[in-house]
CSV table of C-alpha atoms and ligand atoms in Angstrom, one decimal:
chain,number,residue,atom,x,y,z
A,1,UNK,CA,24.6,-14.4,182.0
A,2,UNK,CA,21.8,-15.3,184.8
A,3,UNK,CA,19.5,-12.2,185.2
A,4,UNK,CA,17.0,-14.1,186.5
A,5,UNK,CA,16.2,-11.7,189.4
A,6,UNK,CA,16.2,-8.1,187.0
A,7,UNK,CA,13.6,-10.6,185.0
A,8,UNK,CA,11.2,-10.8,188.6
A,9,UNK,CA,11.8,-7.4,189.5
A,10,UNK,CA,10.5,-5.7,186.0
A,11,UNK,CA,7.7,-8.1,186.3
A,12,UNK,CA,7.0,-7.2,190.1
A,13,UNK,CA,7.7,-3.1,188.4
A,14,UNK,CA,5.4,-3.1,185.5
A,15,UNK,CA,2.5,-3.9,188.4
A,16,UNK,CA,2.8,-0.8,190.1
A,17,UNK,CA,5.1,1.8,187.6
A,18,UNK,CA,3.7,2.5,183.8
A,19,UNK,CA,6.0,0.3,181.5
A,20,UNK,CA,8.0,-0.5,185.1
A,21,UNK,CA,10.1,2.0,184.8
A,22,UNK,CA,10.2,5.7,185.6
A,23,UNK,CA,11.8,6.8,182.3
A,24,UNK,CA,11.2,5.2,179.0
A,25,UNK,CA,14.7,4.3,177.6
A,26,UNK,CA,15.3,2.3,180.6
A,27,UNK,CA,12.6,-0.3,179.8
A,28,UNK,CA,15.0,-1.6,176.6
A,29,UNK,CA,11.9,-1.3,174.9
A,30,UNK,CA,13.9,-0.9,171.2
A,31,UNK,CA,16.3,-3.4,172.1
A,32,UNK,CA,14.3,-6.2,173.5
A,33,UNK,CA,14.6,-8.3,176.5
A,34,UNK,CA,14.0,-7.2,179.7
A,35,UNK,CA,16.0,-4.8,181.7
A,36,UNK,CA,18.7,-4.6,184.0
A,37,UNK,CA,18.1,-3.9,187.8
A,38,UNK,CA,21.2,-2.4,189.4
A,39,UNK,CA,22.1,-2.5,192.8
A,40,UNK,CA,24.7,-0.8,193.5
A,41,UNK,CA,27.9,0.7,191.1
A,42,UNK,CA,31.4,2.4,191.7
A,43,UNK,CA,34.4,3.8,190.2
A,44,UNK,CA,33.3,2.3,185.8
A,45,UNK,CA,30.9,-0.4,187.1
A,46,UNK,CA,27.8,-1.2,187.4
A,47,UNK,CA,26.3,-4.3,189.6
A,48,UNK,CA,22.9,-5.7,189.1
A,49,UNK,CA,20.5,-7.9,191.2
A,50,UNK,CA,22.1,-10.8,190.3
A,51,UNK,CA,25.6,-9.8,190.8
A,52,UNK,CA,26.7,-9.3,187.5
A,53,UNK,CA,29.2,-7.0,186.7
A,54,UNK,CA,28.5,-4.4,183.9
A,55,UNK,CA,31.4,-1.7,182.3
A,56,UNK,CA,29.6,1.4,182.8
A,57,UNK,CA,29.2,3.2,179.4
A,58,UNK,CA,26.5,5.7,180.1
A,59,UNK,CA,27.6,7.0,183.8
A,60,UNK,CA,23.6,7.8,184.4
A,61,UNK,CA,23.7,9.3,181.1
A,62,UNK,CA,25.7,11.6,182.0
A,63,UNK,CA,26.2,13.0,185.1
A,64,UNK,CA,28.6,10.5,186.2
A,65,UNK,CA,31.8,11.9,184.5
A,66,UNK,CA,34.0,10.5,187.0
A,67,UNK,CA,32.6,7.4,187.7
A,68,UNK,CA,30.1,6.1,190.9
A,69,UNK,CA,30.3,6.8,194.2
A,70,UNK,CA,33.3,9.3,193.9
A,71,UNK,CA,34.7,9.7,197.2
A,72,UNK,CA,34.5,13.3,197.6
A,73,UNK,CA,31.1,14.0,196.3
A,74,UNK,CA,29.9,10.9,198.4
A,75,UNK,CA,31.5,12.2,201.5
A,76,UNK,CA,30.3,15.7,200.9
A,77,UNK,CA,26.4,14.8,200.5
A,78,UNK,CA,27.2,11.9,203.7
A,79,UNK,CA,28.2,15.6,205.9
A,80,UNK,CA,25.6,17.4,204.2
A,81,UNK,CA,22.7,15.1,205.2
A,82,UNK,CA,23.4,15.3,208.6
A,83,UNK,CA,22.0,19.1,208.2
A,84,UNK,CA,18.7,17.6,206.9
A,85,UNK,CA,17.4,17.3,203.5
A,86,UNK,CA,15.3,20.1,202.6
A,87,UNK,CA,14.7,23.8,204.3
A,88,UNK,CA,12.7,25.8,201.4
A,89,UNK,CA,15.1,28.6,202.6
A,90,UNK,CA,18.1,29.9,201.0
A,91,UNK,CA,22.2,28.2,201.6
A,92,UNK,CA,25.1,29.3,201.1
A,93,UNK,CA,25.9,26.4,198.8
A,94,UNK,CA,23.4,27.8,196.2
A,95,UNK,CA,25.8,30.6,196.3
A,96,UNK,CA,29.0,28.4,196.1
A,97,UNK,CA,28.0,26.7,193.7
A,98,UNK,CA,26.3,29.7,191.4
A,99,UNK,CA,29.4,32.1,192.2
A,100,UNK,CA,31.7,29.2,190.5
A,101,UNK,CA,29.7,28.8,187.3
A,102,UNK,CA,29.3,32.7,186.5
A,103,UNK,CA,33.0,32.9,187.5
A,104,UNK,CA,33.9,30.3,185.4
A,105,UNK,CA,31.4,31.2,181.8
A,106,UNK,CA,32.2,34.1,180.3
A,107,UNK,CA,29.0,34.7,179.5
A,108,UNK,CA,26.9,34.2,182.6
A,109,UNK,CA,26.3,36.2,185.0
A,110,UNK,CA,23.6,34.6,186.8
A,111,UNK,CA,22.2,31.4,187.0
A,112,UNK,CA,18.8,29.9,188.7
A,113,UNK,CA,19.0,26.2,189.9
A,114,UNK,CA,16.0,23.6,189.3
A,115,UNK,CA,15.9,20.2,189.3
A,116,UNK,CA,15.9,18.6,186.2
A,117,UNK,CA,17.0,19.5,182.8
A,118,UNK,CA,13.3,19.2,181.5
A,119,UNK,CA,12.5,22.2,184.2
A,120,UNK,CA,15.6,24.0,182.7
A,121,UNK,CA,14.5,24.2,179.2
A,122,UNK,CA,10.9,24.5,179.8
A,123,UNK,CA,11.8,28.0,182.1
A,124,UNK,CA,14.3,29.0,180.1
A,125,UNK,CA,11.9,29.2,177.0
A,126,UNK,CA,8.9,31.2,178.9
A,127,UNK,CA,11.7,33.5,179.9
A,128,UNK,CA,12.9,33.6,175.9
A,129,UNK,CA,9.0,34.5,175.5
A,130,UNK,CA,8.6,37.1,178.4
A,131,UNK,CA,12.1,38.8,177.7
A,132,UNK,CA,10.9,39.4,173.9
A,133,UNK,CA,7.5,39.4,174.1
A,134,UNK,CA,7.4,36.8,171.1
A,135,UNK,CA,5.4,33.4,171.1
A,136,UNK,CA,7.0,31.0,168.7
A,137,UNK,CA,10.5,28.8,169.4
A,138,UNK,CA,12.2,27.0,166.6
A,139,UNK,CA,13.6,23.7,167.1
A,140,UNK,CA,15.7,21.2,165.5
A,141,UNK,CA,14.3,17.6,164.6
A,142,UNK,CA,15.8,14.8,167.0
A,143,UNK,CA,16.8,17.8,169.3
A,144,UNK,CA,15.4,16.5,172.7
A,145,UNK,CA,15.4,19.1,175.2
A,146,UNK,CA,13.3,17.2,178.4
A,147,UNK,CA,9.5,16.1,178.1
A,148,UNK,CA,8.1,19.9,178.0
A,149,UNK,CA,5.0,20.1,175.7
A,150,UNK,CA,6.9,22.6,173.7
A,151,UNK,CA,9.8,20.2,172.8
A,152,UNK,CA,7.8,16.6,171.6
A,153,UNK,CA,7.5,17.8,168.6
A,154,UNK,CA,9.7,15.5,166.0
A,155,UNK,CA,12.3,15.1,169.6
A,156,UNK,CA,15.1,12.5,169.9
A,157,UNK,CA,15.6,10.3,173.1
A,158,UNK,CA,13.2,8.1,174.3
A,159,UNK,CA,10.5,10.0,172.2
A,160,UNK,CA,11.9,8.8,169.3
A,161,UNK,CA,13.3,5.4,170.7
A,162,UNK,CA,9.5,4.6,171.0
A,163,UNK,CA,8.3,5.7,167.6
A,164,UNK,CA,6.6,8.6,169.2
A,165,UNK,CA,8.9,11.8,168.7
A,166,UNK,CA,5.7,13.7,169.0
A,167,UNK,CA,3.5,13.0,171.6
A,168,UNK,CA,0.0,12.9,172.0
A,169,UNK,CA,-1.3,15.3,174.6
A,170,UNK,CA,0.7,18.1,173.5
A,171,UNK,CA,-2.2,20.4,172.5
A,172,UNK,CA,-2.8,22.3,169.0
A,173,UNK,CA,-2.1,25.2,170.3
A,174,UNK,CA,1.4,23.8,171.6
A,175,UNK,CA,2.5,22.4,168.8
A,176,UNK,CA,2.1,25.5,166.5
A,177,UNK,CA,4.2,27.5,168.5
A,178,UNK,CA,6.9,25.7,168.1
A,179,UNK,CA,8.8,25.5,164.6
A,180,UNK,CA,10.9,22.7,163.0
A,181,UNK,CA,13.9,23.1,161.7
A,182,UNK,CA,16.7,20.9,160.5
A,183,UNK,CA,19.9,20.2,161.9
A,184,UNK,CA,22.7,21.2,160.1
A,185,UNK,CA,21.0,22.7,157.5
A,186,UNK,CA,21.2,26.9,157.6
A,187,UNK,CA,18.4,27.1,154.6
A,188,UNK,CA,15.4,25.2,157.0
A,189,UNK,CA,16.3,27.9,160.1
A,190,UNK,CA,16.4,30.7,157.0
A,191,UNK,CA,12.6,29.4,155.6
A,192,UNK,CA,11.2,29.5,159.0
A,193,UNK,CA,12.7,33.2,159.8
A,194,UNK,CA,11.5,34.1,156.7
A,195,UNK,CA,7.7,33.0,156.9
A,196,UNK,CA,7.8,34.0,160.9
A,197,UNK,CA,9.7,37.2,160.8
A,198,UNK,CA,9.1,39.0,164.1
A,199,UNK,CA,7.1,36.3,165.3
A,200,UNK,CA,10.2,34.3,166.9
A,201,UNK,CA,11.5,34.7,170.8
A,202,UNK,CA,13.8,31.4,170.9
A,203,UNK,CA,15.7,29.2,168.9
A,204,UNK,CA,16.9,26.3,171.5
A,205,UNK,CA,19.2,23.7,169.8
A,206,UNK,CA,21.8,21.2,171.6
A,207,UNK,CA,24.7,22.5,170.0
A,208,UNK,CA,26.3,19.1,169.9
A,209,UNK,CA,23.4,16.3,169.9
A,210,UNK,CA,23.6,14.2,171.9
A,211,UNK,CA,19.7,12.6,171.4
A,212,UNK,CA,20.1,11.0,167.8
A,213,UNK,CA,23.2,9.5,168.9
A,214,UNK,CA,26.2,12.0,168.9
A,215,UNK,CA,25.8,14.6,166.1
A,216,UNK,CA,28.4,16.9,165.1
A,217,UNK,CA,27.9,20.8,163.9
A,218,UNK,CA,29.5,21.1,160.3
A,219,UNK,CA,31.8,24.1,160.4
A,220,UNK,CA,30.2,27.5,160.8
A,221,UNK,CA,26.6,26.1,161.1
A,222,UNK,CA,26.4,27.7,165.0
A,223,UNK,CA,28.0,30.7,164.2
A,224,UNK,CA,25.6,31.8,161.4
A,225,UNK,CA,22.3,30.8,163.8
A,226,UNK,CA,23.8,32.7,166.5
A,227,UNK,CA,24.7,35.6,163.4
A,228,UNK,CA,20.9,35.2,162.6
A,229,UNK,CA,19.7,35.4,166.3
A,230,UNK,CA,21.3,38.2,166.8
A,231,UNK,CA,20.2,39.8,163.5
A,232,UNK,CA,16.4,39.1,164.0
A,233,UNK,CA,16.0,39.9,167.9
A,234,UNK,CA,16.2,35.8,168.6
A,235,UNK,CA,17.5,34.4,171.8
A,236,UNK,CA,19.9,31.9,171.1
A,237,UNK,CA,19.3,29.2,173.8
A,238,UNK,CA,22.3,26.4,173.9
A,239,UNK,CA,20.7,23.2,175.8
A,240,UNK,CA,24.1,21.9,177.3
A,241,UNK,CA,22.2,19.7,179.9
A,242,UNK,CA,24.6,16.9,178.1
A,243,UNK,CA,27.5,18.7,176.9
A,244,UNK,CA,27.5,21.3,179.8
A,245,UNK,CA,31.0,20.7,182.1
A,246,UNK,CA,31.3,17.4,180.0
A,247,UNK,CA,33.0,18.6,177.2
A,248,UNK,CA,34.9,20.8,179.2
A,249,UNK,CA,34.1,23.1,181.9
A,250,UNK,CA,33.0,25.8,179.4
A,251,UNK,CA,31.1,23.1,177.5
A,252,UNK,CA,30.2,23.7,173.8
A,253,UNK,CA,30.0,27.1,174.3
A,254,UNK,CA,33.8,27.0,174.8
A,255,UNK,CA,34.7,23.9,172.6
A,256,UNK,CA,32.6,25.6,169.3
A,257,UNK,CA,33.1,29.3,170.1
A,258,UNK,CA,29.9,30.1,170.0
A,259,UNK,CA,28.1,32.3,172.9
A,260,UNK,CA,24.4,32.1,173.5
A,261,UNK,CA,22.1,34.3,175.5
A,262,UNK,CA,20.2,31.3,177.6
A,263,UNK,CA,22.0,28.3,178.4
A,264,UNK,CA,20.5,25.1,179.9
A,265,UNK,CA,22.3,23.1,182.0
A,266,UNK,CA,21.6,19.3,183.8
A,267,UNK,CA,23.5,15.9,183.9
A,268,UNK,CA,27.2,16.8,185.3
A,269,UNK,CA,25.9,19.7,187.1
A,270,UNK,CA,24.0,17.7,190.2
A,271,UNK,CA,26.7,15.0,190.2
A,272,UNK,CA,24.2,12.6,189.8
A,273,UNK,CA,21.4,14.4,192.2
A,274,UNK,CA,18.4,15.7,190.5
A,275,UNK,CA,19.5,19.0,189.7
A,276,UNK,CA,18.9,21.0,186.4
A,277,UNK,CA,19.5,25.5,185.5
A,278,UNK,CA,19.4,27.8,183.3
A,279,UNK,CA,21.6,30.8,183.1
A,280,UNK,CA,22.9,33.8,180.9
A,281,UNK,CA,23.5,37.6,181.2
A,282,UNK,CA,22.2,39.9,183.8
A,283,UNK,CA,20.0,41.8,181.8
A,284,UNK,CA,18.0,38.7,180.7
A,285,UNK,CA,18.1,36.8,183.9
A,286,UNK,CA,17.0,39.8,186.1
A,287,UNK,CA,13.8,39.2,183.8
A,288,UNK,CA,13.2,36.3,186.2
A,289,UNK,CA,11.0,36.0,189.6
A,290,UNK,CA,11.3,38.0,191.9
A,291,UNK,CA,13.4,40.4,190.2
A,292,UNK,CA,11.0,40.1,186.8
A,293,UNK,CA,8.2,39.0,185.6
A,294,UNK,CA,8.5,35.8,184.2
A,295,UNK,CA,7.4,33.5,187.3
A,296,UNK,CA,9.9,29.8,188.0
A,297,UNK,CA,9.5,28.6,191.5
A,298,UNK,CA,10.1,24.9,193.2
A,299,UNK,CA,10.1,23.9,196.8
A,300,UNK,CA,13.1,21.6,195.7
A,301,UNK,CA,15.0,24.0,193.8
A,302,UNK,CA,18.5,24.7,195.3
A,303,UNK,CA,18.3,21.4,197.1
A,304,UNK,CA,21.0,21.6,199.4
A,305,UNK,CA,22.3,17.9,199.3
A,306,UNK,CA,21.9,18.4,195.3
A,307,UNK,CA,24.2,21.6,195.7
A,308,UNK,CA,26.2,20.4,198.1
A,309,UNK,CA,27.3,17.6,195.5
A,310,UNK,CA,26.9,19.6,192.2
A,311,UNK,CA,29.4,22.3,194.1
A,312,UNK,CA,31.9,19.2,194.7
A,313,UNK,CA,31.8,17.7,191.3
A,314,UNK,CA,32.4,21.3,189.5
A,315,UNK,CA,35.2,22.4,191.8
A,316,UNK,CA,36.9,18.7,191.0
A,317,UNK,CA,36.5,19.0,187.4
A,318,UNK,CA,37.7,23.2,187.6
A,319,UNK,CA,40.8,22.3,189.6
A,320,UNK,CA,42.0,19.4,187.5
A,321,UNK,CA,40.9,20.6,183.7
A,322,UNK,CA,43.5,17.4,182.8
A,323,UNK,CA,40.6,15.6,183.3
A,324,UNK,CA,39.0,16.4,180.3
A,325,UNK,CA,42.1,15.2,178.2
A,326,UNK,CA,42.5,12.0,179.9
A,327,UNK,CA,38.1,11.7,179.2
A,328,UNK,CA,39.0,12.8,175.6
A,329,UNK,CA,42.3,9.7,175.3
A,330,UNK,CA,40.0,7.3,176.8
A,331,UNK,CA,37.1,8.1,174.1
A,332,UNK,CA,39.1,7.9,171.4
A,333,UNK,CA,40.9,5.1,172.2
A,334,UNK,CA,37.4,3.5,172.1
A,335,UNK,CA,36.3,5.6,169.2
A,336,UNK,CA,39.4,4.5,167.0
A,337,UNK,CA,39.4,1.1,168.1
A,338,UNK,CA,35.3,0.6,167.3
A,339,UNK,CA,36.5,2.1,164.3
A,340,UNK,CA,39.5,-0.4,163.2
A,341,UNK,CA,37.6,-3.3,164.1
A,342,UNK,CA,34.6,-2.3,162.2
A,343,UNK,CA,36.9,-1.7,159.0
A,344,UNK,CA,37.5,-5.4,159.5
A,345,UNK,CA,34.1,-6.6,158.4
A,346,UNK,CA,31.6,-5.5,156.0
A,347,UNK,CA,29.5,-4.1,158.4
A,348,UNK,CA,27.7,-0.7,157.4
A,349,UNK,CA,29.0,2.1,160.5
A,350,UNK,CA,29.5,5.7,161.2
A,351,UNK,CA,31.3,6.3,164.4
A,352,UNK,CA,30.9,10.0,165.9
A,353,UNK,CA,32.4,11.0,168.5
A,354,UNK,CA,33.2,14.6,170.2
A,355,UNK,CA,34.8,14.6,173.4
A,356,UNK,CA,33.8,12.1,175.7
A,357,UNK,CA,30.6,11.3,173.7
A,358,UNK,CA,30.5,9.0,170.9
A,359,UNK,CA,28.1,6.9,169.4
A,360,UNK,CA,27.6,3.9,166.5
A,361,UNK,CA,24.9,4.1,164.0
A,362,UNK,CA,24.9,1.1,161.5
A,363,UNK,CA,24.6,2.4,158.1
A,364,UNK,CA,27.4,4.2,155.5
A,365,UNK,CA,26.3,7.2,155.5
A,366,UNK,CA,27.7,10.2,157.0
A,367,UNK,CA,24.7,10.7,160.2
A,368,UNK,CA,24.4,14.6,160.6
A,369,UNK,CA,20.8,15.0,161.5
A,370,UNK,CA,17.6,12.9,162.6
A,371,UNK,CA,16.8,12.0,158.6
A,372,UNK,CA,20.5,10.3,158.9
A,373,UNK,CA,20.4,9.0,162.5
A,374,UNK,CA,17.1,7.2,161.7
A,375,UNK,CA,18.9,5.5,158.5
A,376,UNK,CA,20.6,3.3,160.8
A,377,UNK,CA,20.0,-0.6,161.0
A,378,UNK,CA,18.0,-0.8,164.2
A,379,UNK,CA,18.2,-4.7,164.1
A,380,UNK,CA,22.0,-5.0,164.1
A,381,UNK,CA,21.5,-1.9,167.3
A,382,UNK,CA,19.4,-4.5,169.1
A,383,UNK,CA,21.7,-7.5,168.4
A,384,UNK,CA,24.8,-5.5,168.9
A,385,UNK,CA,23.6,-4.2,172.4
A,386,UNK,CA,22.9,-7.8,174.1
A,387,UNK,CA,26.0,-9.2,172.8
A,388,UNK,CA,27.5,-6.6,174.6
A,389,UNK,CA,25.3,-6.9,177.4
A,390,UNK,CA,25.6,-10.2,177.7
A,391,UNK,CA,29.9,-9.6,177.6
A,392,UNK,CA,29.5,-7.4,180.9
A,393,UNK,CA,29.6,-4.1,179.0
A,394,UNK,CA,26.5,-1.8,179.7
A,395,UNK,CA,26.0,0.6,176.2
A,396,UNK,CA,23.0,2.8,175.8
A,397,UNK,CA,20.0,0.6,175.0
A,398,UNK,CA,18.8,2.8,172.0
A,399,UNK,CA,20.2,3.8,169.1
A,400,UNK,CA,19.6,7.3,169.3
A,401,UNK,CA,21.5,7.6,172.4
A,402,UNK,CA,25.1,8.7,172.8
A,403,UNK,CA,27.3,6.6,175.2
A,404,UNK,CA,29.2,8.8,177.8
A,405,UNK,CA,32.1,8.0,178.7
A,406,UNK,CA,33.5,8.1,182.8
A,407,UNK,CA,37.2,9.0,183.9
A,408,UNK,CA,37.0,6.0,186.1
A,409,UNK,CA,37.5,3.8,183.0
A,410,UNK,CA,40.7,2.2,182.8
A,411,UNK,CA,42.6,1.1,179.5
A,412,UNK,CA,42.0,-2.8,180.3
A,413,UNK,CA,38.6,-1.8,180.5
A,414,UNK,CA,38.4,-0.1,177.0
A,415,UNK,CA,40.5,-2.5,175.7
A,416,UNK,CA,38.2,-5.6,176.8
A,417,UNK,CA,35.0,-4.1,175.2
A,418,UNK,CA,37.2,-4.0,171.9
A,419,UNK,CA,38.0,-7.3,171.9
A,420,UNK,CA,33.8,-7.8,173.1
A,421,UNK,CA,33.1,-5.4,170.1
A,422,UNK,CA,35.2,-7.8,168.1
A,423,UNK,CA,33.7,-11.2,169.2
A,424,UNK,CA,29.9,-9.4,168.8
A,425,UNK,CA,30.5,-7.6,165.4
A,426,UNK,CA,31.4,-11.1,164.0
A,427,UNK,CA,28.6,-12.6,165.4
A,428,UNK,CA,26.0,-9.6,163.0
A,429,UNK,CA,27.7,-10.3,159.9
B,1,LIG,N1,16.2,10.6,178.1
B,1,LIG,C1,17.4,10.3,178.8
B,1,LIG,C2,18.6,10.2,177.9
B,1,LIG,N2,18.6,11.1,176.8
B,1,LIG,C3,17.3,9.0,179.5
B,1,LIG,C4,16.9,9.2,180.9
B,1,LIG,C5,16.9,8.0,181.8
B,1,LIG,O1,16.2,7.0,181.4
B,1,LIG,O2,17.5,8.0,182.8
């Protein structure tokens, strides 16, 4: 495949952007080679600067659930724009599309829009710490919850993907206020409660990771942290900036059962503009500017092209909750078929898979936390990614990503990136 001109462009990049790129993942730093530039992309597909053609499998990482360019988010921001781009006043979209999400989550009853799910978390914590009037946060190694200085510690993503899960510049002080616990594993939260009793205002967690690859809660593991939350005055903070509207519209608050008291949200909630918010129950929300004390603010905040296209996409995905079902088929036929062909050779592979996320990770062993995800055989990733790549199919260029799946995607689609899957798994052994 000629990339010749996504070649010249990261070198032209890397002059004028750090690493040529404005987010690390994207510079295939763990896989190799140099990155793809795209161009333009619709319905599964992504195009690139030299025209190639490219199955779509991380749909911007997210927020794409129904593929690029849908019509009627792309004719919505189109009338939108017209209005202009920015006031610093209030809409009535903000409204719209707030009024559909607290109708819509049991368990919110207001919700304040930002724009991006790094500014979610990051508020949604100093809120946890004004609320209780507590300092420290625990959080889960290979959890990534945005670039906050609270959250580098041991985080997944690109942190991770780099060899730096926690970053430099992250002060002392920082770092100590935030405890690390282990995914999965009730006895690590239980030590940390223990030493810091009283001491605690948060516990954040993505209650289905999506960071170290796609990570699975064993049975009862969120409903005895949000026993323990509850217990020891804790708010319970689910970061659904993946999972929120993804795994359905209630998330994995409505696929695990389990409520929190602050949850983030990002990705499928801007439609692919940068939007991010955090949300929850009156009482604790009202604890927010202007109403509270806890100070959030942003001239961009309630963006009304962002709204306008976050309001579209959520009405879409509440109106046809099929959706969801057909995301979940499409997923598995994937998951099942990864898994099949894989049997096949003597490759070492865990598939996980929830919804429409799933992800790969080369090694036997069942991968429930960051001590497993890391266990995987980065050098059959790499290799496994540009044979791929080079086949027209566009998977997450680190290991400790989860691929998202997009409605757009057809059966033929799927079923050519088995029989890819096939040609490139016989090409590692
Ligand atoms: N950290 C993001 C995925 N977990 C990647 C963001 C991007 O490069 O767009």
């Amino acid at each position: 495949m000629n990339t010749r001109t996504s070649s010249q462009l990261f070198k032209t990049a890397s002059q004028y952007i750090p690493g040529g790129v404005n987010s690390p993942v994207r510079a295939f730093k763990s896989v190799g080679g140099d990155p793809i530039f795209i161009k333009h992309a619709e319905g599964a597909y992504m195009y690139d600067a030299d025209d190639n053609r490219y199955i779509d499998y991380i749909a911007s990482w997210g927020p794409m659930i129904l593929g690029h360019a849908f019509r009627p988010v792309i004719e919505a921001i189109q009338e939108a724009v017209t209005r202009s781009t920015s006031f610093g006043a209030p809409t009535e979209t903000e409204i719209k599309l707030a009024q559909l999400i607290c109708e819509n989550i049991p368990n919110v009853d207001r919700v304040r829009m930002v724009n991006s799910g790094t500014e979610a978390t990051m508020s949604a914590i100093r809120l946890a710490r004004g609320f209780t009037g507590k300092d420290k946060v625990i959080k889960f190694a290979g959890c990534y919850h945005g670039h906050g200085d609270s959250f580098l510690i041991q985080a997944g993503s690109g942190a991770v993907t780099l060899g730096n899960p926690s970053s430099p510049g992250v002060t002392k002080g920082t770092a100590q206020d935030t405890l690390l616990a282990e995914y999965n594993n009730l006895e690590s939260v239980d030590k940390l409660l223990e030493a810091h009793r009283g001491e605690i205002a948060a516990l954040i967690i993505e209650p289905i990771p999506g960071n170290m690859g796609c990570i699975l809660p064993q049975d009862g593991f969120l409903k005895k942290l949000r026993e323990r939350c509850s217990q020891e005055g804790i708010l319970l903070i689910f970061d659904e900036v993946m999972t929120g509207f993804r795994l359905g519209f209630g998330g994995a608050q409505a696929v695990t059962g389990v409520e929190a008291d602050l949850i983030t949200y990002g990705k499928v909630i801007g439609a692919g503009m940068p939007v991010g918010a955090y949300a929850g129950k009156e009482e604790i929300m009202e604890y927010v500017a202007p109403n509270g004390p806890v100070y959030q603010a942003g001239t961009l905040s309630g963006n009304p092209i962002a709204m306008t296209a976050g309001y579209t996409l959520l009405k879409h995905l509440l109106e046809q909750p099929e959706i969801y079902d057909s995301l979940d088929q499409k997923c598995t036929r994937l998951h099942d078929g990864l898994k099949e062909r894989l049997a096949e050779t003597n490759l070492p592979h865990t598939l996980n898979k929830m919804g429409s996320m799933v992800s790969l990770h080369f090694t036997n062993e069942a991968v429930t936390d960051f001590t497993s995800a890391k266990a995987g055989d980065n050098e059959f990733f790499k290799r496994f990614f540009h044979l791929m790549l080079d086949q027209g199919i566009y998977f997450p260029p680190s290991a400790y990503e989860s691929l998202f799946l997009n409605d757009a995607l057809s059966e033929e689609d799927i079923d050519y990136t088995l029989a890819s899957a096939e040609k490139a798994f016989a090409q590692l052994i």
